[in-house]
Short mmCIF file of C-alpha atoms and ligand atoms in Angstrom, two decimals:
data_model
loop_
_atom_site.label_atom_id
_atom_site.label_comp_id
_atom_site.label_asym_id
_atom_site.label_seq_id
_atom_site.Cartn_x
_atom_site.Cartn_y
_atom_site.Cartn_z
CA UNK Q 42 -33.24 34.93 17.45
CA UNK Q 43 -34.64 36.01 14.26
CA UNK Q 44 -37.31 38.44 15.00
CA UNK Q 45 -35.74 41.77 13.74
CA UNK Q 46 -38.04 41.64 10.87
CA UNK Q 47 -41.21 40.44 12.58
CA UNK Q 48 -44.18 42.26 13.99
CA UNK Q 49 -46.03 39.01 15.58
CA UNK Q 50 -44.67 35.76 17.25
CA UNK Q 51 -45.28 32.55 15.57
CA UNK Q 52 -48.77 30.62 16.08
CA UNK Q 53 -48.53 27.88 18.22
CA UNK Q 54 -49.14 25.50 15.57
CA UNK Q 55 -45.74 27.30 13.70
CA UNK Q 56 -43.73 26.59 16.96
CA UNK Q 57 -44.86 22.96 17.14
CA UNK Q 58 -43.59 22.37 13.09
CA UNK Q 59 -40.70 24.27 13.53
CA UNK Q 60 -39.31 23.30 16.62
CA UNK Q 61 -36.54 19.96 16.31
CA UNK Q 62 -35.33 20.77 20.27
CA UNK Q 63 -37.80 17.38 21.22
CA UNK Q 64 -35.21 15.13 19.03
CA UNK Q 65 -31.98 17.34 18.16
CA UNK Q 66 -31.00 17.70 21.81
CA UNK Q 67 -29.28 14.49 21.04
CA UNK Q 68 -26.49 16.45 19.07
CA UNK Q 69 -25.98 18.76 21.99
CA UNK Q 70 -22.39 17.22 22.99
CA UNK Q 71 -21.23 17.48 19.15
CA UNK Q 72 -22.90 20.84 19.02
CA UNK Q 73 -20.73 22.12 22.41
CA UNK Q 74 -17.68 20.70 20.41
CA UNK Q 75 -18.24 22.53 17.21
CA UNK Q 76 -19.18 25.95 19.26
CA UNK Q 77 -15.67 25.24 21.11
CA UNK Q 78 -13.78 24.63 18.17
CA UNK Q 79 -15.39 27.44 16.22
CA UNK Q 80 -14.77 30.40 18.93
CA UNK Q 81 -11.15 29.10 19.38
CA UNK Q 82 -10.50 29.47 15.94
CA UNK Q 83 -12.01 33.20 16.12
CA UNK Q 84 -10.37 34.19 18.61
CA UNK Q 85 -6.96 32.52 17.34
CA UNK Q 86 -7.82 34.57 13.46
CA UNK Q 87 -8.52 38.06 15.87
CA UNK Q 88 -12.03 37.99 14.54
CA UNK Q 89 -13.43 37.44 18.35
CA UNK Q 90 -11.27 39.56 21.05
CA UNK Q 91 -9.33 36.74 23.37
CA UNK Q 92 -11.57 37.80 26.57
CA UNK Q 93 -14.82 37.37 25.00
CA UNK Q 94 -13.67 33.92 23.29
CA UNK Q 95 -12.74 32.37 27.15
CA UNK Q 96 -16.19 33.96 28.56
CA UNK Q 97 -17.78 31.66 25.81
CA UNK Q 98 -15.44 28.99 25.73
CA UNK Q 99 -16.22 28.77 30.06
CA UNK Q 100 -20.01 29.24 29.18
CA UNK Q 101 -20.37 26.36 27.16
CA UNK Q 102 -18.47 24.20 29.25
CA UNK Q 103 -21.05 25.16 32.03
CA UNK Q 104 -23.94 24.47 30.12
CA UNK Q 105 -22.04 21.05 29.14
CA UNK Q 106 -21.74 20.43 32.73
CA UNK Q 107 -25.75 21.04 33.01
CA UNK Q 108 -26.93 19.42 30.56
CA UNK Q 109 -24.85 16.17 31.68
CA UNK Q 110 -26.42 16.09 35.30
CA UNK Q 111 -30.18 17.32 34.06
CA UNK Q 112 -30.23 16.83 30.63
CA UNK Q 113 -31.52 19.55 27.68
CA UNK Q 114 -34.30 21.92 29.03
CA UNK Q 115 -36.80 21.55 25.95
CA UNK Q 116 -38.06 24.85 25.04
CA UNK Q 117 -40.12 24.87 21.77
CA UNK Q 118 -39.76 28.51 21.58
CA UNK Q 119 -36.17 28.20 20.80
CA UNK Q 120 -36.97 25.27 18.16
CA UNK Q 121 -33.60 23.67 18.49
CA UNK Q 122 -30.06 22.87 20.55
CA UNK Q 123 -28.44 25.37 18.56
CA UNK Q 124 -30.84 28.15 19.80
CA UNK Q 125 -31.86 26.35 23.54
CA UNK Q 126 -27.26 26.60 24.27
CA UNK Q 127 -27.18 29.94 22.69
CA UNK Q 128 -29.82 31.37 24.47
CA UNK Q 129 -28.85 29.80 27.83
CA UNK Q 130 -25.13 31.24 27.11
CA UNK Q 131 -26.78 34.59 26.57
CA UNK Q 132 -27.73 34.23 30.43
CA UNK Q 133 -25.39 33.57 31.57
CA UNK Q 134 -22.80 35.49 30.14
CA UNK Q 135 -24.98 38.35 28.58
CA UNK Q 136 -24.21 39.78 25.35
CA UNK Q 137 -20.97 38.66 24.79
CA UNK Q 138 -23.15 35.21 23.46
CA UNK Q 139 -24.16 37.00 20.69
CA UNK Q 140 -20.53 37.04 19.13
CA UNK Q 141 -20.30 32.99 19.06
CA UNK Q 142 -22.46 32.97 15.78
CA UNK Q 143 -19.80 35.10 13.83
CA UNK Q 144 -18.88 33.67 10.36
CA UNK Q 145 -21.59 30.86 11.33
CA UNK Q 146 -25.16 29.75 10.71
CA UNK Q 147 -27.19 27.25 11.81
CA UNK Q 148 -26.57 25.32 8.47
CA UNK Q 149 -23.29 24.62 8.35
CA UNK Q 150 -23.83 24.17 12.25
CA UNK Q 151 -26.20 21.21 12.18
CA UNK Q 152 -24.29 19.83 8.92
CA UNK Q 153 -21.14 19.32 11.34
CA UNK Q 154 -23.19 18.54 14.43
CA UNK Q 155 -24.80 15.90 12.46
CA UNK Q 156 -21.48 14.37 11.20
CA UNK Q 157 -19.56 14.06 14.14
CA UNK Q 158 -22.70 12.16 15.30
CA UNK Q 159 -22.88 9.82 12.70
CA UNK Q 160 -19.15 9.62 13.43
CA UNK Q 161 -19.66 8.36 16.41
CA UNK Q 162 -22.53 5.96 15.77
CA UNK Q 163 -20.14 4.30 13.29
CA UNK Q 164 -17.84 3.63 15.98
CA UNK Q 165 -20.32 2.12 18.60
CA UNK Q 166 -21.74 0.14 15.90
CA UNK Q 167 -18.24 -1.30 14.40
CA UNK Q 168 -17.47 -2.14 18.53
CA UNK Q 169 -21.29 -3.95 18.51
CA UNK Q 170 -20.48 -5.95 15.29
CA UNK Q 171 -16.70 -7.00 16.53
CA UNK Q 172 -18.04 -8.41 19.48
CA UNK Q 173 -20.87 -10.71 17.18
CA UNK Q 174 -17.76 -11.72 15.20
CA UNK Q 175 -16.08 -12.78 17.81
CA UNK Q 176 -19.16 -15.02 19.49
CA UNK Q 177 -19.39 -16.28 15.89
CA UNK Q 178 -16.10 -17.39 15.82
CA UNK Q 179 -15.99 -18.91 19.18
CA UNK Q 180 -18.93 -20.77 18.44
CA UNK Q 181 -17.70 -21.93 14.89
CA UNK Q 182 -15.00 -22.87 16.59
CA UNK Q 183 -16.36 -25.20 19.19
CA UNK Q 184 -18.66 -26.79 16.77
CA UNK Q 185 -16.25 -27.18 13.20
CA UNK Q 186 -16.33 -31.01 12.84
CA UNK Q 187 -20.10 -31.18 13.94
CA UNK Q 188 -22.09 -31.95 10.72
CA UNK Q 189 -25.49 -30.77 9.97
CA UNK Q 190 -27.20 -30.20 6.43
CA UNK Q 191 -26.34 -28.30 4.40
CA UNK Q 192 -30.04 -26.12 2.31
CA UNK Q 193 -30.93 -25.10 -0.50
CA UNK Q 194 -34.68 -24.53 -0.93
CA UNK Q 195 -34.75 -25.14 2.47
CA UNK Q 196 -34.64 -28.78 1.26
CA UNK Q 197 -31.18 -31.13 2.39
CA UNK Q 198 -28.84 -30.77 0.41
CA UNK Q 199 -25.35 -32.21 1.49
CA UNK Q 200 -23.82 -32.25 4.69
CA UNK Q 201 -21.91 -28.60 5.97
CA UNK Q 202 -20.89 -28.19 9.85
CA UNK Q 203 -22.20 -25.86 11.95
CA UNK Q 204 -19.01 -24.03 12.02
CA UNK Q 205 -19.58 -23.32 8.56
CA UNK Q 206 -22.83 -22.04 8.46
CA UNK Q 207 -21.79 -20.03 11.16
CA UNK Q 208 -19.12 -18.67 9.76
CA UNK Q 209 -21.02 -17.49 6.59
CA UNK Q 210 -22.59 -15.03 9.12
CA UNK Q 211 -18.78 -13.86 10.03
CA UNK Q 212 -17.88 -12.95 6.37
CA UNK Q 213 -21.30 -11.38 6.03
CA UNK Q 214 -20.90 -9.42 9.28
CA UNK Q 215 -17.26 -8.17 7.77
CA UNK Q 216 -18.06 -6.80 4.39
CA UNK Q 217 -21.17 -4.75 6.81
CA UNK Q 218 -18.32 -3.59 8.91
CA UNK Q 219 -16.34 -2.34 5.80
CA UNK Q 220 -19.17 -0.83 4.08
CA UNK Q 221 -18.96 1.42 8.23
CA UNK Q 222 -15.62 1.83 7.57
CA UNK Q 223 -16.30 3.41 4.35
CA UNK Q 224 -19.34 5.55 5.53
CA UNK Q 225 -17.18 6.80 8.06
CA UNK Q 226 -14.42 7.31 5.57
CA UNK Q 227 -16.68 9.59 3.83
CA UNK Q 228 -18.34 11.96 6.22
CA UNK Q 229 -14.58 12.92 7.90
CA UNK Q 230 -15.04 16.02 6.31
CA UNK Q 231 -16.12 19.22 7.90
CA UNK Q 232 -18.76 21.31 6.64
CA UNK Q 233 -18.38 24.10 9.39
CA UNK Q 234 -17.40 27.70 7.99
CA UNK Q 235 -19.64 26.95 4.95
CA UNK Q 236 -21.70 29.47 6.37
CA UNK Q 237 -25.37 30.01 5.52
CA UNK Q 238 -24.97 28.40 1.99
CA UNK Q 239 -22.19 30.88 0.23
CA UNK Q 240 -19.14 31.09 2.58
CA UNK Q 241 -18.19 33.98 4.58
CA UNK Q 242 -15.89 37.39 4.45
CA UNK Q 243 -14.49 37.02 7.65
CA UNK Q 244 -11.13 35.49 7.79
CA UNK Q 245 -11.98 32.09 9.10
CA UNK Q 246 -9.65 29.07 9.53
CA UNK Q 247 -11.41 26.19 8.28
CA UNK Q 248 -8.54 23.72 8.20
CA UNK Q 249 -8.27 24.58 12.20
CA UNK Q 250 -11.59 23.71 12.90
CA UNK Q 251 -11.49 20.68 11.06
CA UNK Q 252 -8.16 19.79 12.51
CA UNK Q 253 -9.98 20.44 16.08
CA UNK Q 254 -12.85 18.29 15.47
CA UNK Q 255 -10.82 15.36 14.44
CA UNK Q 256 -12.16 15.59 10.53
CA UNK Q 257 -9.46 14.75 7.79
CA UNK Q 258 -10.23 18.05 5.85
CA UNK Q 259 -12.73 20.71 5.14
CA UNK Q 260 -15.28 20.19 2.89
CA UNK Q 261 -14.60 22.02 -0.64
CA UNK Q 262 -17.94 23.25 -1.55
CA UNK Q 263 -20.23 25.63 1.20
CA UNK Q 264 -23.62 24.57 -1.26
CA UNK Q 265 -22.46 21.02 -0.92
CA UNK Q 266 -21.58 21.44 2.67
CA UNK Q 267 -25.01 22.51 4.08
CA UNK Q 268 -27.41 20.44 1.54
CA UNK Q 269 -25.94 17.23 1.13
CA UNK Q 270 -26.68 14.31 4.03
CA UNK Q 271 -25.38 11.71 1.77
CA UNK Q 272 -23.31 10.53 5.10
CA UNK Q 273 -26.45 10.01 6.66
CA UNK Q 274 -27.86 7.72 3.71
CA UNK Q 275 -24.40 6.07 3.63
CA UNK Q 276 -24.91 5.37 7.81
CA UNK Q 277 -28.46 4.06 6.81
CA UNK Q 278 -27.87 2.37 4.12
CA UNK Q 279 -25.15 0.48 5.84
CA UNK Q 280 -27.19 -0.65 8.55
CA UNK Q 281 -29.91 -1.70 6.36
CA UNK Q 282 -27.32 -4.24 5.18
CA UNK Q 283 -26.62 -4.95 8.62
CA UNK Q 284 -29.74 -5.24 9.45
CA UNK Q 285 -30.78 -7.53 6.68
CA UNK Q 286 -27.73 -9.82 7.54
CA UNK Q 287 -29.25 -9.70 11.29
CA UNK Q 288 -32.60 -10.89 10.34
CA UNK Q 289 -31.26 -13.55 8.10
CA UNK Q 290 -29.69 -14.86 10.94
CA UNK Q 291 -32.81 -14.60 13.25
CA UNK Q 292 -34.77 -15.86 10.65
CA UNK Q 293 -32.46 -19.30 11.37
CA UNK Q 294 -32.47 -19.05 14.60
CA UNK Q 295 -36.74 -19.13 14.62
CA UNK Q 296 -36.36 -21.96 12.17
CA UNK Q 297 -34.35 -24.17 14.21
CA UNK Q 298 -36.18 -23.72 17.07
CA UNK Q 299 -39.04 -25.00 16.31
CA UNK Q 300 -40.08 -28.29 17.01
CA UNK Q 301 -39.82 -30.42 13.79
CA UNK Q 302 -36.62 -28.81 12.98
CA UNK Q 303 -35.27 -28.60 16.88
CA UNK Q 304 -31.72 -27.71 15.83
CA UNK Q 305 -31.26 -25.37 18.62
CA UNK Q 306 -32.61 -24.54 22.41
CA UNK Q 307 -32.81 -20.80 22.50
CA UNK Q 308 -31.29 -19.36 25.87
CA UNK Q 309 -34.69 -18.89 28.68
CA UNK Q 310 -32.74 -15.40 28.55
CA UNK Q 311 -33.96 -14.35 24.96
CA UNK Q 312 -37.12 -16.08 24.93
CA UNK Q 313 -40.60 -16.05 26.44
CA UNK Q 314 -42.93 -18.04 27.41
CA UNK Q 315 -47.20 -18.06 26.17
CA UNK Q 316 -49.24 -16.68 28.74
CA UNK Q 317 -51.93 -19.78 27.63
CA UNK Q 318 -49.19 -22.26 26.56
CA UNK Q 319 -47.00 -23.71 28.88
CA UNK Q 320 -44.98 -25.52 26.94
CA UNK Q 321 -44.46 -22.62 24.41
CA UNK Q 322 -40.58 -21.10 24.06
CA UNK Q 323 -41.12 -18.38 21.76
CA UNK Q 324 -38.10 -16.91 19.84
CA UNK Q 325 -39.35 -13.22 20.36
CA UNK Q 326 -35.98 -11.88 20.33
CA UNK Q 327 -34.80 -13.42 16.55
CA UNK Q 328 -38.35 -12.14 15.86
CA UNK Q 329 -37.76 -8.84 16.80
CA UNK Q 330 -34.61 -8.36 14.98
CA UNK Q 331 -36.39 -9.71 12.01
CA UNK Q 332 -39.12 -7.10 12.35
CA UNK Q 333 -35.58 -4.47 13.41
CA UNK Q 334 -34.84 -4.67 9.80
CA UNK Q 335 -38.29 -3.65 8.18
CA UNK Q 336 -37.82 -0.62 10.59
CA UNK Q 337 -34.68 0.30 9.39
CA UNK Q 338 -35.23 -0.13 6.11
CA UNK Q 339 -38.19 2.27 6.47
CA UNK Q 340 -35.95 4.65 7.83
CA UNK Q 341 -33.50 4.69 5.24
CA UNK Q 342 -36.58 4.93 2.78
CA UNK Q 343 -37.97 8.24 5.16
CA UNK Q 344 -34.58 10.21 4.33
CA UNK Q 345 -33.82 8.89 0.57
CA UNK Q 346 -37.68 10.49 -0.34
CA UNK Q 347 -36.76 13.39 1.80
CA UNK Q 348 -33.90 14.03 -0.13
CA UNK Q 349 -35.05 13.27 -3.34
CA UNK Q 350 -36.42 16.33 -4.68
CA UNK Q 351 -34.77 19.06 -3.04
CA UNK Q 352 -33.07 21.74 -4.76
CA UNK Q 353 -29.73 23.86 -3.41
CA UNK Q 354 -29.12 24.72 -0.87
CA UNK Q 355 -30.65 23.97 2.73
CA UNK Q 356 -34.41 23.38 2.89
CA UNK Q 357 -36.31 22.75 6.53
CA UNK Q 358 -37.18 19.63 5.17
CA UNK Q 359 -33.55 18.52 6.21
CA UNK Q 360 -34.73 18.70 9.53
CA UNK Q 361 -36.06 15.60 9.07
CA UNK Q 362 -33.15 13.90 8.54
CA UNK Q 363 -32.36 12.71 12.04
CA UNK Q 364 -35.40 11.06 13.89
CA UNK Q 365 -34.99 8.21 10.95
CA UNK Q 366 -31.13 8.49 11.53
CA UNK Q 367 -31.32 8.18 15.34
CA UNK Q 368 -34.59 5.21 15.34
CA UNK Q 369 -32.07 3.00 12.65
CA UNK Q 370 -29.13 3.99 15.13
CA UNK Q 371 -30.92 2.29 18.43
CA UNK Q 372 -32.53 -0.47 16.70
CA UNK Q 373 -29.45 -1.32 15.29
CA UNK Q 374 -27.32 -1.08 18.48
CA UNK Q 375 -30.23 -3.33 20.23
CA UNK Q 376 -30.33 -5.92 17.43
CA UNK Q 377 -26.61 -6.41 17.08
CA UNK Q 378 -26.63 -7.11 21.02
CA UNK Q 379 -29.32 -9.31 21.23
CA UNK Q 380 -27.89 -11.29 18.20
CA UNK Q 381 -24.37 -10.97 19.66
CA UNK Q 382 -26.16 -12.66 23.17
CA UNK Q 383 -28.04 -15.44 21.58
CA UNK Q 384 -25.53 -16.79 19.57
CA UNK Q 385 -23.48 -16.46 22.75
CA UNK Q 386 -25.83 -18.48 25.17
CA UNK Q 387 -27.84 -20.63 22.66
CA UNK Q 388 -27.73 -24.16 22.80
CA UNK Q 389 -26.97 -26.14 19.80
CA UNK Q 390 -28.36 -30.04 19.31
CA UNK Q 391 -26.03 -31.19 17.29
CA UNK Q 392 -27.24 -35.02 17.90
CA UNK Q 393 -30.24 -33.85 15.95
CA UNK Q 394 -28.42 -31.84 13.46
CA UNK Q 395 -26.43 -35.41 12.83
CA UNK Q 396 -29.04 -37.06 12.85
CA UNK Q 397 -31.09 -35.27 10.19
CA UNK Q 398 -27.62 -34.81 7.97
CA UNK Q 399 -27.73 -38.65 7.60
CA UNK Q 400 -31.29 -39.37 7.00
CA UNK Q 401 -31.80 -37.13 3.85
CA UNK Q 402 -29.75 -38.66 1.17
CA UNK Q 403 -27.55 -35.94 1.77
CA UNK Q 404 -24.21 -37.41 0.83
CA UNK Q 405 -26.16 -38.34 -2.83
CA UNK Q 406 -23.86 -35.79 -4.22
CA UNK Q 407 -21.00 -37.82 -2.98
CA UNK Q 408 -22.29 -40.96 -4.48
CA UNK Q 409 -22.03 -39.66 -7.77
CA UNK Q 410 -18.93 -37.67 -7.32
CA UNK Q 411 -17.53 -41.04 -6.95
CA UNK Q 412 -18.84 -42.59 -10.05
CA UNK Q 413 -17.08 -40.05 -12.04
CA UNK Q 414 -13.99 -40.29 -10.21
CA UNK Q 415 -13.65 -44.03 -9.59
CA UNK Q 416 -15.55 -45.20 -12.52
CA UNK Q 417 -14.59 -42.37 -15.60
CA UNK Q 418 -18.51 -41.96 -15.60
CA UNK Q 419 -19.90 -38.38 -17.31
CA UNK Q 420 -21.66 -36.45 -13.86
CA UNK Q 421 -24.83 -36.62 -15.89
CA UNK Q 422 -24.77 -40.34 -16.12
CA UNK Q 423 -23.40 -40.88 -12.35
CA UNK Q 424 -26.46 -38.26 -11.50
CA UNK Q 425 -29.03 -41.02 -12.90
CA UNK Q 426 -27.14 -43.79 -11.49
CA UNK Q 427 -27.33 -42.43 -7.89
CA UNK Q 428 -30.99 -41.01 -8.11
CA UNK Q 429 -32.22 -44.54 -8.73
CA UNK Q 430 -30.06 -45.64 -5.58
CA UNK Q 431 -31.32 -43.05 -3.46
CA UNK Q 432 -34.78 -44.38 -4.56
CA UNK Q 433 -33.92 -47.94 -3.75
CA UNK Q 434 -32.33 -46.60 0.17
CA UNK Q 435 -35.88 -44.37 0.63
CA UNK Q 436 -37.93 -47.95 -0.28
CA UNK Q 437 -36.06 -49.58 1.72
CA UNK Q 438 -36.07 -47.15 4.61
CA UNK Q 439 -32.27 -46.69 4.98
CA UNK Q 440 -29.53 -44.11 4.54
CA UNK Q 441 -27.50 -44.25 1.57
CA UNK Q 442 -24.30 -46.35 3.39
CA UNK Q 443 -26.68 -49.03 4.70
CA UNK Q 444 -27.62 -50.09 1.20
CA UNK Q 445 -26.40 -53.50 0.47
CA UNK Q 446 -23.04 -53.51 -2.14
CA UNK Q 447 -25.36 -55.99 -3.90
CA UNK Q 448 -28.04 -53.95 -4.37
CA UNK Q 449 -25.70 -51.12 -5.49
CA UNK Q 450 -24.38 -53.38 -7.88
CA UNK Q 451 -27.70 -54.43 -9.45
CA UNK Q 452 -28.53 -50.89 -9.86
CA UNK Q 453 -24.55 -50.31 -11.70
CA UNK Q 454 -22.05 -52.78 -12.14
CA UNK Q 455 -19.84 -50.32 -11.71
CA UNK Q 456 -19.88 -49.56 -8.19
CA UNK Q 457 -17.45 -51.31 -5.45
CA UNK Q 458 -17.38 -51.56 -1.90
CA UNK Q 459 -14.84 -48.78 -1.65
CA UNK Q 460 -18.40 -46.24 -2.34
CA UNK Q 461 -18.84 -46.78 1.24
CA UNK Q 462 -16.01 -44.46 2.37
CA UNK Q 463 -17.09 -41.74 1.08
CA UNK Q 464 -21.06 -42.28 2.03
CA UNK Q 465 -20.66 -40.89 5.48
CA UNK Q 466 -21.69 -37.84 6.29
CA UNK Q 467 -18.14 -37.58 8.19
CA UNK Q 468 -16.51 -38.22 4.66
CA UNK Q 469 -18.21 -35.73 2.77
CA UNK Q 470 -17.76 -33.06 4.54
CA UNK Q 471 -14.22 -33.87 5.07
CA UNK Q 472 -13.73 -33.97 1.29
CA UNK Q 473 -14.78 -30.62 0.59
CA UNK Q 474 -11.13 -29.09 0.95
CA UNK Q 475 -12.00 -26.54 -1.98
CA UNK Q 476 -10.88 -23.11 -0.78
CA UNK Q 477 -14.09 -22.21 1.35
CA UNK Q 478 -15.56 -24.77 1.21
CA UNK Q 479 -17.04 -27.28 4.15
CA UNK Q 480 -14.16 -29.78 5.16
CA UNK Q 481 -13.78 -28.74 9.36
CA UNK Q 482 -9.68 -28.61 8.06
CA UNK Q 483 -10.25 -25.57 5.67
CA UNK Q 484 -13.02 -24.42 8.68
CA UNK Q 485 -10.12 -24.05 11.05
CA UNK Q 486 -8.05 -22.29 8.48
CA UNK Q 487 -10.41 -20.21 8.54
CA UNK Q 488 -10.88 -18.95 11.86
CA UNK Q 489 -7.27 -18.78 12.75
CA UNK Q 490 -7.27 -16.43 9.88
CA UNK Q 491 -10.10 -14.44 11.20
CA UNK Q 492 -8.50 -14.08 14.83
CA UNK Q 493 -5.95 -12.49 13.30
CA UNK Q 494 -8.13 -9.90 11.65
CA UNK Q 495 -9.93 -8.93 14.26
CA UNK Q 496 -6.83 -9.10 16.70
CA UNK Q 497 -6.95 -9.53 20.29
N1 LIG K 204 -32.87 22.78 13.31
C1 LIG K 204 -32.40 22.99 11.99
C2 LIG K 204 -32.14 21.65 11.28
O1 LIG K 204 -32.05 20.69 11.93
C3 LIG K 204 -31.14 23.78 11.98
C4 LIG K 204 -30.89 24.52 10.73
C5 LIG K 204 -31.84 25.65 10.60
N2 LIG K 204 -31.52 26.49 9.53
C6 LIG K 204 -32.38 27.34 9.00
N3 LIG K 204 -32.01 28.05 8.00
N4 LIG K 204 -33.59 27.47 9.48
O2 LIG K 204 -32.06 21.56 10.08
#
């Protein structure tokens, strides 16, 4: 393709460096869309005769055809898609292939391939995280009055319900989707008719070909165009969030299945057994979405050094840019699914979860609340007063509302037998009615309200 200038092929070393073909031929849909586009606008400026534009046009739509039934022939000699569909045009429709590369390069070629790519990863993603809102919603749902504690420190703290802690996840899981929404936002501009790096003198259309692709504009500077992959660092750097979100919530998930805790039976379907162990249940698939997010994290990493130092315009180091791209893409797409499938299919013990709300001292909090409401009592004050109750319920070996009023009253005259309604871990959580906050009323509120944002 370029050999004019060359005596001597490359050494076989220079064709195994140079060649992307092994990972690019991903693009090749996005790159038979931008070809199309591109010789429709030639033709349609005169700068391509009308003839030679359909011979092309029909060309790639064979190779399309091919390419869907036996997939991209990969031919390190032509290094990349760009070359391995040019080069198989040029057979079958001889010369005439040569004039599809008018007012073109490979640069601002790949730029748009990889765009409408990313595009469209943004979209399967955004479909991937509706459907884990919407099992975390169903699942909040069925399980908003069911109290469990509440952490901090990974020590009880007060009493939450379930449908609360899962529907932290939700909110987490929409600011990742809006941080896609503004990646995509972002790259719906279209780099192609940037040229090499400087433009072109032929009369191209760019707003045509941007119109055609489905971008929202050209982009408005050709250096810019063909050296930037900022859209791909937005993509990545969204799905690290993702990601971490994800492994937050596997992180839980391995936590509360293990024994002492025993919060949850994880689905036979994402989880396997110990080839020694019988009675081992192993959470591999929360572990793997754990370990998901180092990966993808590394991959953001790969491209932000990649990028770092480079000057203007295009270097071949930017040919780098997709393996981490794609490897963040499917990791992400598997960990979404398998989160969106446990959640779906896991069981929760909320007996246990109950059970472990009331024996902590977790409505403490409550105690004291009620000191400074019923009894005018500064919170620091009520704080001391209910610490040395909680001491007196762990000596005697019983939750906070089974302490006797009279032993309440030794500790502060103050207290009544009126405490008792708000001891219960039922109480507690029902008086939290602060916006966002834990009461299975405000809950509710709550997921009606998120229906409607997601829509049916
Ligand atoms: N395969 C190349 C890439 O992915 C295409 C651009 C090549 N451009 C060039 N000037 N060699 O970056």
């Amino acid at each position: 393709m370029w050999g004019g200038r060359f005596a001597a092929g490359p050494a076989s070393i220079m064709r195994e460096i140079n060649a992307s073909i092994p990972f690019d031929k991903r693009l090749w849909k996005q790159d038979i869309a931008g070809s199309k586009a591109h010789v429709a606008m030639l033709a349609k400026q005169g700068i391509v005769d009308g003839e030679d534009a359909q011979a092309i046009t029909e060309g790639l739509n064979r190779i399309a055809a091919e390419y869907e039934a036996d997939g991209v022939p990969v031919d390190l000699d032509l290094e990349d898609i760009h070359m391995v569909t040019e080069s198989r045009l040029a057979q079958l429709i001889g010369p005439t292939a040569g004039r599809l590369h008018t007012a073109r390069s490979r640069n601002d070629q790949v730029a748009t391939d990889f765009r409408l790519w990313v595009r469209d990863a943004i979209d399967e993603v955004q479909a991937g995280l509706i459907g884990l809102q919407r099992a975390l919603l169903a699942r909040a749902d069925e399980n908003a009055d069911a109290v469990m504690p509440g952490f901090t420190h990974l020590q009880s703290a007060q009493p939450v319900t379930l449908g609360h802690h899962l529907m932290a996840y939700y909110e987490m899981v929409r600011r990742d989707r809006s941080r896609f929404a503004d990646a995509r936002a972002r790259a719906d501009e279209c780099p192609l008719g940037a040229a090499a790096l400087a433009g072109t003198g032929f009369p191209i259309d760019r707003h045509a070909t941007a119109a055609a692709l489905g971008f929202a504009k050209p982009t408005d500077n050709s250096l810019d165009s063909v050296s930037d992959r900022d859209f791909a660092l937005d993509y990545l750097m969204a799905a690290t969030q993702a990601s971490l979100h994800l492994s937050r919530l596997a992180e839980e998930f391995i936590i509360w299945a293990s024994q002492p805790f025993g919060f949850v039976k994880l689905p036979d379907a994402y989880s396997t057994g110990s080839s020694i162990m019988p009675q081992k249940r192993n959470p591999d698939a929360a572990e793997l979405v754990r370990g998901h997010a180092g990966r993808i994290m590394g991959c953001m990493n790969a491209l932000c050094v990649t990028m770092k130092g480079l000057p203007l315009a295009y270097s071949k180091d930017m040919q780098d840019d997709k393996p981490p791209v794609f490897e963040a893409h499917d990791l992400l797409a598997l960990s979404i699914a398998a989160m969106t499938g446990m959640i779906e299919t896991v069981t929760f013990r909320t007996d246990r979860m109950r059970g472990l709300a009331e024996s902590g001292f977790a409505t403490a909090t409550d105690l004291a609340d009620w000191l400074v409401r019923e009894g005018g009592i500064p919170f620091r004050e009520a704080h001391h007063i209910t610490g040395r109750a909680v001491a007196a319920a762990e000596a005697a070996g019983v939750p906070l509302d089974q302490l006797p009023i009279a032993t309440l009253q030794g500790i502060d005259a103050r207290i009544d037998d009126r405490v008792y309604a708000v001891l219960t871990v039922d109480a507690s959580v029902a008086s939290r009615m602060s916006h966002g906050g834990t009461a299975p009323m405000q809950v509710r509120a709550r997921i009606a309200q998120a229906r409607e944002e997601l829509g049916s």
